Coordinates of C-alpha atoms in Angstrom, one line a residue:
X32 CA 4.5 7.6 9.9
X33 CA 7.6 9.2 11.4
X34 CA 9.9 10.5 9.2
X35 CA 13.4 11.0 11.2
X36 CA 15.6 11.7 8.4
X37 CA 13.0 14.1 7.0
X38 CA 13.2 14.3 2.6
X39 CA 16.6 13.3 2.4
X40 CA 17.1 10.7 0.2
X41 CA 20.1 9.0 -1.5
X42 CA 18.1 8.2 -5.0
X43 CA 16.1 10.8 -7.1
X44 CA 13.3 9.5 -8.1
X45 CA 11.7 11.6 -10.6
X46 CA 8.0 10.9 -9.5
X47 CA 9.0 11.0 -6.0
X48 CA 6.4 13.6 -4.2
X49 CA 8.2 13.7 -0.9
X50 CA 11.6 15.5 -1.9
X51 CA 10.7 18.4 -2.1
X52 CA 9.2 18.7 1.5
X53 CA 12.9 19.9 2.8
X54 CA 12.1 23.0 1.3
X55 CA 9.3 23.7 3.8
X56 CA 13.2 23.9 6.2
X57 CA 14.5 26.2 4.5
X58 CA 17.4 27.0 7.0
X59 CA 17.7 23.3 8.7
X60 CA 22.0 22.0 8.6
X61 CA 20.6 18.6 9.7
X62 CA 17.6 16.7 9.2
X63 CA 18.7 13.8 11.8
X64 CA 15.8 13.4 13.8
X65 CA 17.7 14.4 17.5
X66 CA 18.4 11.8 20.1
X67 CA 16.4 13.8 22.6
X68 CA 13.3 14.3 20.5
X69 CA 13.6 10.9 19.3
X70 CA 13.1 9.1 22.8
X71 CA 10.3 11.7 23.6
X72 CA 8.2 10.8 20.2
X73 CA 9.0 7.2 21.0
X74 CA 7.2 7.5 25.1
X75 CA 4.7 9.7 23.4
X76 CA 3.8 7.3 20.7
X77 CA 3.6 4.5 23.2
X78 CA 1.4 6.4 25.4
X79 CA -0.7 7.6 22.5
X80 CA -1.0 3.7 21.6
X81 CA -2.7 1.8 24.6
X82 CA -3.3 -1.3 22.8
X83 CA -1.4 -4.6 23.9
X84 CA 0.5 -4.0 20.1
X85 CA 2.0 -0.8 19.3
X86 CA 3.5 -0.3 15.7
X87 CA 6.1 2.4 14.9
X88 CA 6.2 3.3 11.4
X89 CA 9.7 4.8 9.7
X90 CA 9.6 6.7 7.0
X91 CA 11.4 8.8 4.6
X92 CA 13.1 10.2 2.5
X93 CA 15.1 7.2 3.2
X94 CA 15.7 6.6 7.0
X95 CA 18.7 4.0 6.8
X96 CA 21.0 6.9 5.5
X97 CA 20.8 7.4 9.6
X98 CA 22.6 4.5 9.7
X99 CA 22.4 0.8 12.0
X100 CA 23.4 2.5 14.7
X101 CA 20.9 4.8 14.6
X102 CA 18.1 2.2 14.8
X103 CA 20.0 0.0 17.5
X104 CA 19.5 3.1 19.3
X105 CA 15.6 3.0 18.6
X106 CA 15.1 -0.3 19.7
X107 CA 16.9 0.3 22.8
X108 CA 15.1 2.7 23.8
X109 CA 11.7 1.3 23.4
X110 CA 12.6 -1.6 25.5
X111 CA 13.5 0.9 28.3
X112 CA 9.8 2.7 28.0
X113 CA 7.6 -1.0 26.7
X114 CA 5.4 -1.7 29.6
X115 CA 5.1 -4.4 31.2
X116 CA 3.0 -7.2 28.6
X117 CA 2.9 -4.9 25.3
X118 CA 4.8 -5.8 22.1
X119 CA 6.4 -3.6 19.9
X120 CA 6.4 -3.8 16.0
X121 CA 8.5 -2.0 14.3
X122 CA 8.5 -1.7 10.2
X123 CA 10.5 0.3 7.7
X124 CA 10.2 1.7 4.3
X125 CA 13.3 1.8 2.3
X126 CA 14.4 2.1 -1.6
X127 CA 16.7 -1.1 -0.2
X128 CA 19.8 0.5 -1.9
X129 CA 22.0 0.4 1.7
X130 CA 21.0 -2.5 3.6
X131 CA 23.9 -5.0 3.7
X132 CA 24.4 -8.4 5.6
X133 CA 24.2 -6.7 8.9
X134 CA 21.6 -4.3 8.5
X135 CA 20.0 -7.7 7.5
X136 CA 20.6 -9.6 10.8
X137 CA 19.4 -6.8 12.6
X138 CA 16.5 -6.6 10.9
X139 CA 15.3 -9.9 11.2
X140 CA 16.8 -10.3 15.1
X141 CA 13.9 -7.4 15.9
X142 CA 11.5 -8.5 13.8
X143 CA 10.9 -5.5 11.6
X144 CA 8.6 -5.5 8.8
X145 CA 10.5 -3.9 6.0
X146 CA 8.5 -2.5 2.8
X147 CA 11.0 -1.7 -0.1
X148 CA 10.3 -0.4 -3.4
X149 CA 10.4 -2.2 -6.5
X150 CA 8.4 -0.8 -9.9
X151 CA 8.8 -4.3 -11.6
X152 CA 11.7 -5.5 -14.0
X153 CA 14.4 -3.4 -14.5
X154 CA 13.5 -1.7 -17.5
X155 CA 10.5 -0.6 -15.9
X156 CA 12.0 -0.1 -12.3
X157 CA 15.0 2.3 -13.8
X158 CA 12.5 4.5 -15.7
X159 CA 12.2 6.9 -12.8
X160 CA 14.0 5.0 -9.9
X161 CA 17.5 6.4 -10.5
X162 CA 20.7 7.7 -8.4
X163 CA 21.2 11.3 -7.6
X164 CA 23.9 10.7 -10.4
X165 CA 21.3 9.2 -13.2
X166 CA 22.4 6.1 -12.9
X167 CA 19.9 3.1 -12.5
X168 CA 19.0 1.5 -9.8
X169 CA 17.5 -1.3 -9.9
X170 CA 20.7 -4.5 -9.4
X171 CA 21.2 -2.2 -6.3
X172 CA 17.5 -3.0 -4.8
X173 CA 17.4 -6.9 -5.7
X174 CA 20.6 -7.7 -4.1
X175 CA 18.9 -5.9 -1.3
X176 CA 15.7 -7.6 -1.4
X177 CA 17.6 -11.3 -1.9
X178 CA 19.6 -10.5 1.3
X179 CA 16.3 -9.9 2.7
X180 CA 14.9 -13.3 1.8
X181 CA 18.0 -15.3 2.7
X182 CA 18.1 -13.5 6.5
X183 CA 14.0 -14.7 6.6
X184 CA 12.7 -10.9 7.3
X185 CA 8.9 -10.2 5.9
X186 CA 9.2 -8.2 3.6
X187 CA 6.3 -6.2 1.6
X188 CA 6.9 -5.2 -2.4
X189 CA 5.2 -1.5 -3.0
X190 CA 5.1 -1.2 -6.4
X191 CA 4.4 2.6 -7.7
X192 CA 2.6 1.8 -11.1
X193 CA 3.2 4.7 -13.6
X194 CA 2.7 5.5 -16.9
X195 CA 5.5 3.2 -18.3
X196 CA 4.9 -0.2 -15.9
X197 CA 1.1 0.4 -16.1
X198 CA 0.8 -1.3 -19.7
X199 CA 2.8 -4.2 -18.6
X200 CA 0.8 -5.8 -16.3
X201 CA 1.7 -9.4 -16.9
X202 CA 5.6 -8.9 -17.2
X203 CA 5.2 -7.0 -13.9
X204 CA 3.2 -9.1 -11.7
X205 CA 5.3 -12.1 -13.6
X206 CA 8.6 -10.6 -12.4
X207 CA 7.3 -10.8 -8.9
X208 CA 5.8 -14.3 -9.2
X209 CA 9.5 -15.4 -10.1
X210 CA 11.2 -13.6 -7.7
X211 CA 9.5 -15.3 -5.2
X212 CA 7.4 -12.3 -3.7
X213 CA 4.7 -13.2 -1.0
X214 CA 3.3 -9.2 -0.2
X215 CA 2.6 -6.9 -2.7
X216 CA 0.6 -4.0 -3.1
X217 CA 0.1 -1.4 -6.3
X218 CA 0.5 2.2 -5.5
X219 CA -1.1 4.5 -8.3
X220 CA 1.1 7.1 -9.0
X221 CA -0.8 10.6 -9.4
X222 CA 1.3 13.7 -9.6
X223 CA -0.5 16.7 -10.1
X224 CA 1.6 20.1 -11.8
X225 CA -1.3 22.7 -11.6
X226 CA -4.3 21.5 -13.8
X227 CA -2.5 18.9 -15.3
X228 CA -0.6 15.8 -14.4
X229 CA 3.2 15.0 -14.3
X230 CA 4.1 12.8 -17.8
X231 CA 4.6 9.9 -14.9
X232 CA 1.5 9.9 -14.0
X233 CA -0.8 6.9 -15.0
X234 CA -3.7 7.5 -16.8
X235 CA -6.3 6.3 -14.7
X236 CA -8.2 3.6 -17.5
X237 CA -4.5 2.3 -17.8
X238 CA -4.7 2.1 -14.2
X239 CA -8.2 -0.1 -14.1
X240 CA -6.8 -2.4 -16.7
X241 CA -3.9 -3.5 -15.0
X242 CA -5.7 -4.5 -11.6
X243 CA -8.2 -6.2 -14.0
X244 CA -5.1 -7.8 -15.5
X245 CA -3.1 -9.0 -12.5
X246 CA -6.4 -9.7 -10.3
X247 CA -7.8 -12.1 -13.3
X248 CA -4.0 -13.9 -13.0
X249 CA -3.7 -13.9 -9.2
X250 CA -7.0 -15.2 -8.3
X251 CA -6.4 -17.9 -10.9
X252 CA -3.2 -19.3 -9.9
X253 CA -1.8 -17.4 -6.9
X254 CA -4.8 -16.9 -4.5
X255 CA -4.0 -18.2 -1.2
X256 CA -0.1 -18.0 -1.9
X257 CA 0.3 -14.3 -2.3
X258 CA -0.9 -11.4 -0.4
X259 CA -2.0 -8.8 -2.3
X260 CA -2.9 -5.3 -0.4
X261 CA -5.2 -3.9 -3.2
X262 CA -7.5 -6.8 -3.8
X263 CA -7.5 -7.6 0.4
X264 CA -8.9 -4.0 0.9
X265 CA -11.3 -4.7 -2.3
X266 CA -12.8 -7.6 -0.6
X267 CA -13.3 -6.3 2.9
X268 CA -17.2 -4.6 2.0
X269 CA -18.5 -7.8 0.9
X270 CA -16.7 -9.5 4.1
X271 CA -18.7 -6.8 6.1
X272 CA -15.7 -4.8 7.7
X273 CA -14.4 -1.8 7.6
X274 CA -11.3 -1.4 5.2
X275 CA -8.2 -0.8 6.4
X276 CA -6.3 1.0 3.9
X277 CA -7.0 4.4 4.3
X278 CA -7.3 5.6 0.7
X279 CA -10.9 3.4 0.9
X280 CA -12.0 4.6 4.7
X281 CA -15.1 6.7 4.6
X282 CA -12.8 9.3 6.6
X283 CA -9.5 9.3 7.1
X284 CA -6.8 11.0 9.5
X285 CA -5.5 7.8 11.1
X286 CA -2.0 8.2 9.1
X287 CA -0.7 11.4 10.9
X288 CA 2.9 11.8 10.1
X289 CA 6.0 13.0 12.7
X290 CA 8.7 15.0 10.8
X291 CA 12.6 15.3 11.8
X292 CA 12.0 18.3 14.1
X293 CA 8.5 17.0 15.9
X294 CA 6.0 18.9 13.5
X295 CA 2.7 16.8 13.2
X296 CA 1.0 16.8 9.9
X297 CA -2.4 15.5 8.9
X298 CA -1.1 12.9 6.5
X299 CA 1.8 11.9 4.3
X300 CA 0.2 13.5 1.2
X301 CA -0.8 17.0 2.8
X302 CA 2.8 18.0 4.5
X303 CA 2.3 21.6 4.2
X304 CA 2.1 24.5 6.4
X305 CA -1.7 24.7 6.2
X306 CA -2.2 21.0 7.6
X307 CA 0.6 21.1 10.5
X308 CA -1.0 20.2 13.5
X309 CA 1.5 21.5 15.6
X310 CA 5.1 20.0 17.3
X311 CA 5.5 17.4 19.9
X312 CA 7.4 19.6 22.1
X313 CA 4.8 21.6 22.2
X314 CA 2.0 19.6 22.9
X315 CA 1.3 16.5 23.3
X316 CA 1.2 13.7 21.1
X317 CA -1.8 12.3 22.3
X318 CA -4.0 15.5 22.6
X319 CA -3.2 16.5 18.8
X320 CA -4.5 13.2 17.6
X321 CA -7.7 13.4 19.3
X322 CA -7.8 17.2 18.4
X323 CA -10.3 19.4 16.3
X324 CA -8.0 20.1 13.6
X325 CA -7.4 16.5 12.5
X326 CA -11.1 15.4 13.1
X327 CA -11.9 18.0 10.8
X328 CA -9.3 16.8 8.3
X329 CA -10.5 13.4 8.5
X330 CA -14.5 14.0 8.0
X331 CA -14.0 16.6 5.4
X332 CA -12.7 13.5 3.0
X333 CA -16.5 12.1 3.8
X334 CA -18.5 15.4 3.7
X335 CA -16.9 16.2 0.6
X336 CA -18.0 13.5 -2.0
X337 CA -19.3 14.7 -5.1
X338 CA -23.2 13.8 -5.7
X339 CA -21.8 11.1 -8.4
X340 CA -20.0 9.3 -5.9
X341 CA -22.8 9.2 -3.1
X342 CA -24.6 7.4 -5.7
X343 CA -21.9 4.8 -7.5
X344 CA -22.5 1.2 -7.3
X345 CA -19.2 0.9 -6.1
X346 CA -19.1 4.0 -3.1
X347 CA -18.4 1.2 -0.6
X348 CA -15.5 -0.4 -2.2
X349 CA -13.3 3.2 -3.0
X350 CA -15.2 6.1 -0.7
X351 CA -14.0 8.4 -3.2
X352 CA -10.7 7.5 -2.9
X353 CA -7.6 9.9 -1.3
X354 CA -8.7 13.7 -1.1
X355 CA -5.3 14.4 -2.9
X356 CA -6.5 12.9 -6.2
X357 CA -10.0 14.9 -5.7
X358 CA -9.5 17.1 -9.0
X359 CA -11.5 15.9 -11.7
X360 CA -15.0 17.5 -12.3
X361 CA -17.4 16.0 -11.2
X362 CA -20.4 15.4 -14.4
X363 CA -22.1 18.1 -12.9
X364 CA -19.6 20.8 -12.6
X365 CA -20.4 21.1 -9.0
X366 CA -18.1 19.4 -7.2
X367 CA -14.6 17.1 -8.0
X368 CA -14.3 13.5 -8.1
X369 CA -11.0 11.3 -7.6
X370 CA -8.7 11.5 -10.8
X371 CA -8.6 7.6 -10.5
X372 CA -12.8 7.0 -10.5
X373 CA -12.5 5.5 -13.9
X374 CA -9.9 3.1 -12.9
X375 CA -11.6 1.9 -9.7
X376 CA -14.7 1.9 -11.4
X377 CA -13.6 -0.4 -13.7
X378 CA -11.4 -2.4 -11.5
X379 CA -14.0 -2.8 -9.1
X380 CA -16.6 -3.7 -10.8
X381 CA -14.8 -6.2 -12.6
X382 CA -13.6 -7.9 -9.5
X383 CA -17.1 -7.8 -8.0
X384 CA -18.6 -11.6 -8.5
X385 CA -15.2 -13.3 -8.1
X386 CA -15.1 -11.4 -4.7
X387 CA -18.6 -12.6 -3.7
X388 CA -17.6 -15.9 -4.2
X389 CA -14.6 -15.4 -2.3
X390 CA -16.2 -13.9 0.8
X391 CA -19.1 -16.5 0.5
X392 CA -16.2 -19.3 0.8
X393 CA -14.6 -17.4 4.1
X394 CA -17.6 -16.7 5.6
X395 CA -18.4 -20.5 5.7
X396 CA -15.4 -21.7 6.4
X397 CA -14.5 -23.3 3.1
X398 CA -10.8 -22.4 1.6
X399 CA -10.5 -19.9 -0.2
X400 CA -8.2 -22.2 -2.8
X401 CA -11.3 -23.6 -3.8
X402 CA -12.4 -20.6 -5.7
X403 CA -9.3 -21.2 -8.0
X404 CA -10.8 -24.6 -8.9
X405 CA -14.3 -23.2 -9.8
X406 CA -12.7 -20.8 -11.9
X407 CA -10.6 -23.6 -13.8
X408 CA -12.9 -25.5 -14.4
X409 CA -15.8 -22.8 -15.5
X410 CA -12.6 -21.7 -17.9
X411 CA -12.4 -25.0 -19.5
X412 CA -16.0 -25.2 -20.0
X413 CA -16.3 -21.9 -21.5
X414 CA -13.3 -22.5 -23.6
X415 CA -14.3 -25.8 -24.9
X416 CA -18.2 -25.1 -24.8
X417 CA -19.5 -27.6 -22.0
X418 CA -23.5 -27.5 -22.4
X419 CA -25.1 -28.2 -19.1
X420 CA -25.8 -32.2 -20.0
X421 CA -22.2 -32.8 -20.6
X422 CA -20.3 -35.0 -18.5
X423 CA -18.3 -32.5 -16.2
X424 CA -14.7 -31.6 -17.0
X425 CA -13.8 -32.9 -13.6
X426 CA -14.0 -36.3 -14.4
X427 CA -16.9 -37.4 -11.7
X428 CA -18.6 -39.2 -14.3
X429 CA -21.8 -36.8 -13.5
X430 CA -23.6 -33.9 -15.7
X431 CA -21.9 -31.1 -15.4
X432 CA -25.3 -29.3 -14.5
X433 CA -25.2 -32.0 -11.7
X434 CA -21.8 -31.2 -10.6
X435 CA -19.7 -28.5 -11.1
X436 CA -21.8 -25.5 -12.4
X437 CA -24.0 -26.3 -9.4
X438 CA -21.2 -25.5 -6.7
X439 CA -20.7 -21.8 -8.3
X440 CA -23.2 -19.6 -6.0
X441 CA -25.6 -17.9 -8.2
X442 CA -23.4 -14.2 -7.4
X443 CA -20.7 -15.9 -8.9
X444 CA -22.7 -16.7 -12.5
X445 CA -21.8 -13.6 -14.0
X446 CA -18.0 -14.1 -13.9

């Protein structure tokens, strides 16, 4: 991530983690990322990235308070330095308060993948998404986001579940069905204050129940139709690859992030003095990512699992999760566990057989849709008490023992 407006940010969020960091500039006027150092991290970025796609990731703070001239100025540039037959992707995290008609065309002329923020309906969302002033903000960021859907940009929905959205899991994933949302993911919000956690914080059984709550409608109804990051990445170890996300990687270290004035830090979560790398004028780009320092970051999230997690049924689905939310005590006392175990834990084994199913069905080359038909129709019979020498619910004139029941896979049985 590259963050060239630093912590500045036009909302104040009260469970934002990032506003803070301009403290760690105590004597910076201007956190606009300069034009100089801006074309340097751009050529070092694309020489770090040697792969026919390179991505550029924009962060904040909120980076379109630098304005659409600002990022005109970005693209520009990175058509002077693309080589010859690579592609650049470009996407954008924003709260979505400032974009306007033509931030919009811009947008979607450049193809940028834009991730906004949205906690759910507004009186959810305006719980802790509010103006510098108080004020709510939430009419702001859907006439943002239904600009964004008339101009045809992609746009991914992050919604931060906290501890007022997190017992409203079928209002909130309702509110997106109807607002027409294809991507969505569900970022657990965990703010620690010393040995305790911030009052937005979700409690992390709360947290388990509402990704039992939205995965048991979504795989129902919406599978196939909507994207959703957290149960993609909960898949992927029973699909036989590596996830992607890396809150689930064994190690981590892949999601280094460039502030305003060049400093490299380890990750998003760790932007403190101890875990600066160093500063792209200094060195370059390249060599700190394949450096010591963050190799040593990146293994220590592996090398420090707690003896209960080397041993959970469900290690390769969460690898002990971020190393930020590693300060629960283990059952031993030895060692500390992710905050959020619980939650996965339940989450994950919940999801378990219907995801079985589902990799079994895209591993042969059957669609995935189908699954959603299984599941109706193993509902029905539940609900209305089908014996196995009934005819089937779905009307072939055969026993459903014959029919039906027979095309669930025996991993799927238990569901």
């Amino acid at each position: 991530m590259v963050k060239p407006v630093g912590a500045l940010c036009n909302l104040a969020c009260t469970y934002c983690y990032y506003l803070k960091k301009r403290h760690l500039y105590p004597t910076t006027e201007s956190f606009r990322m300069s034009d100089d150092l801006l074309e340097s991290y751009i050529v070092q970025h694309i020489e770090a990235c040697p792969q026919d796609l390179t991505f550029f990731a924009w962060h904040g703070g909120e980076p379109t308070l630098l304005g659409l001239d600002y990022f005109q100025r970005i693209v520009e540039i990175q058509r002077r330095h693309r080589p010859s037959g690579r592609t650049i992707v470009n996407g954008i995290q924003t709260n979505g308060t400032l974009l306007d008609d033509e931030w919009c065309r811009f947008l979607a002329r450049e193809k940028f993948q834009v991730g906004i923020s949205i906690d759910g309906p507004s009186k959810l969302h305006d719980c802790y998404r509010v103006t510098k002033a108080g004020a709510p903000s939430h009419k702001q960021v859907m006439r943002c986001f239904r600009l964004m859907k008339k101009h045809g940009i992609h746009c991914d929905v992050l919604c931060v579940v906290h501890s007022k959205n997190v017992d409203h899991p079928a209002a909130v994933y309702r509110f997106f069905k109807e607002i027409g949302v294809e991507f969505l993911q569900f970022l657990p919000l965990v703010v620690r204050t010393g040995v305790e956690t911030s009052p937005e914080s979700v409690f992390p059984e709360a947290y388990g129940t509402f990704l039992c709550s939205v995965f048991d409608d979504w795989v129902r109804h919406d599978l196939g139709r909507i994207t959703v990051q957290n149960f993609d990445e909960a898949i992927r170890p029973f699909l036989g690859v590596d996830h992607a996300l890396c809150v689930f990687k064994e190690t981590c270290g892949n999601v280094v992030v460039v502030e305003h004035n060049g400093d490299l830090y380890s990750c998003d979560h760790f932007v403190e003095p101890d875990h600066r790398i160093g500063n792209i004028r200094e060195a370059p780009l390249l060599q700190m990512l394949e450096g010591a320092a963050l190799r040593k970051f990146g293994q220590n999230k592996k090398d420090g699992l707690a003896n209960c997690c080397r041993e959970c049924e469900v290690l390769s689905s969460c690898n002990g999760g971020c190393p930020k939310d590693r300060f629960a005590l283990s059952p031993d006392g030895q060692a500390y566990r992710s905050y959020l175990c619980a939650g996965y834990k339940k989450f994950f084994v919940h999801s378990r057989p219907y995801l079985r199913k589902l990799a079994s069905l895209v591993q042969s080359g059957a669609p995935t849709e189908r699954l959603k038909e299984i599941l109706r129709i193993e509902d029905e019979a539940t609900s209305n008490q089908i014996r196995r020498n009934d005819p089937c619910p779905c009307g072939s004139g055969r026993k459903y023992k014959k029919c039906c029941l027979g095309k669930i896979a025996p991993e799927a049985t238990e569901v």
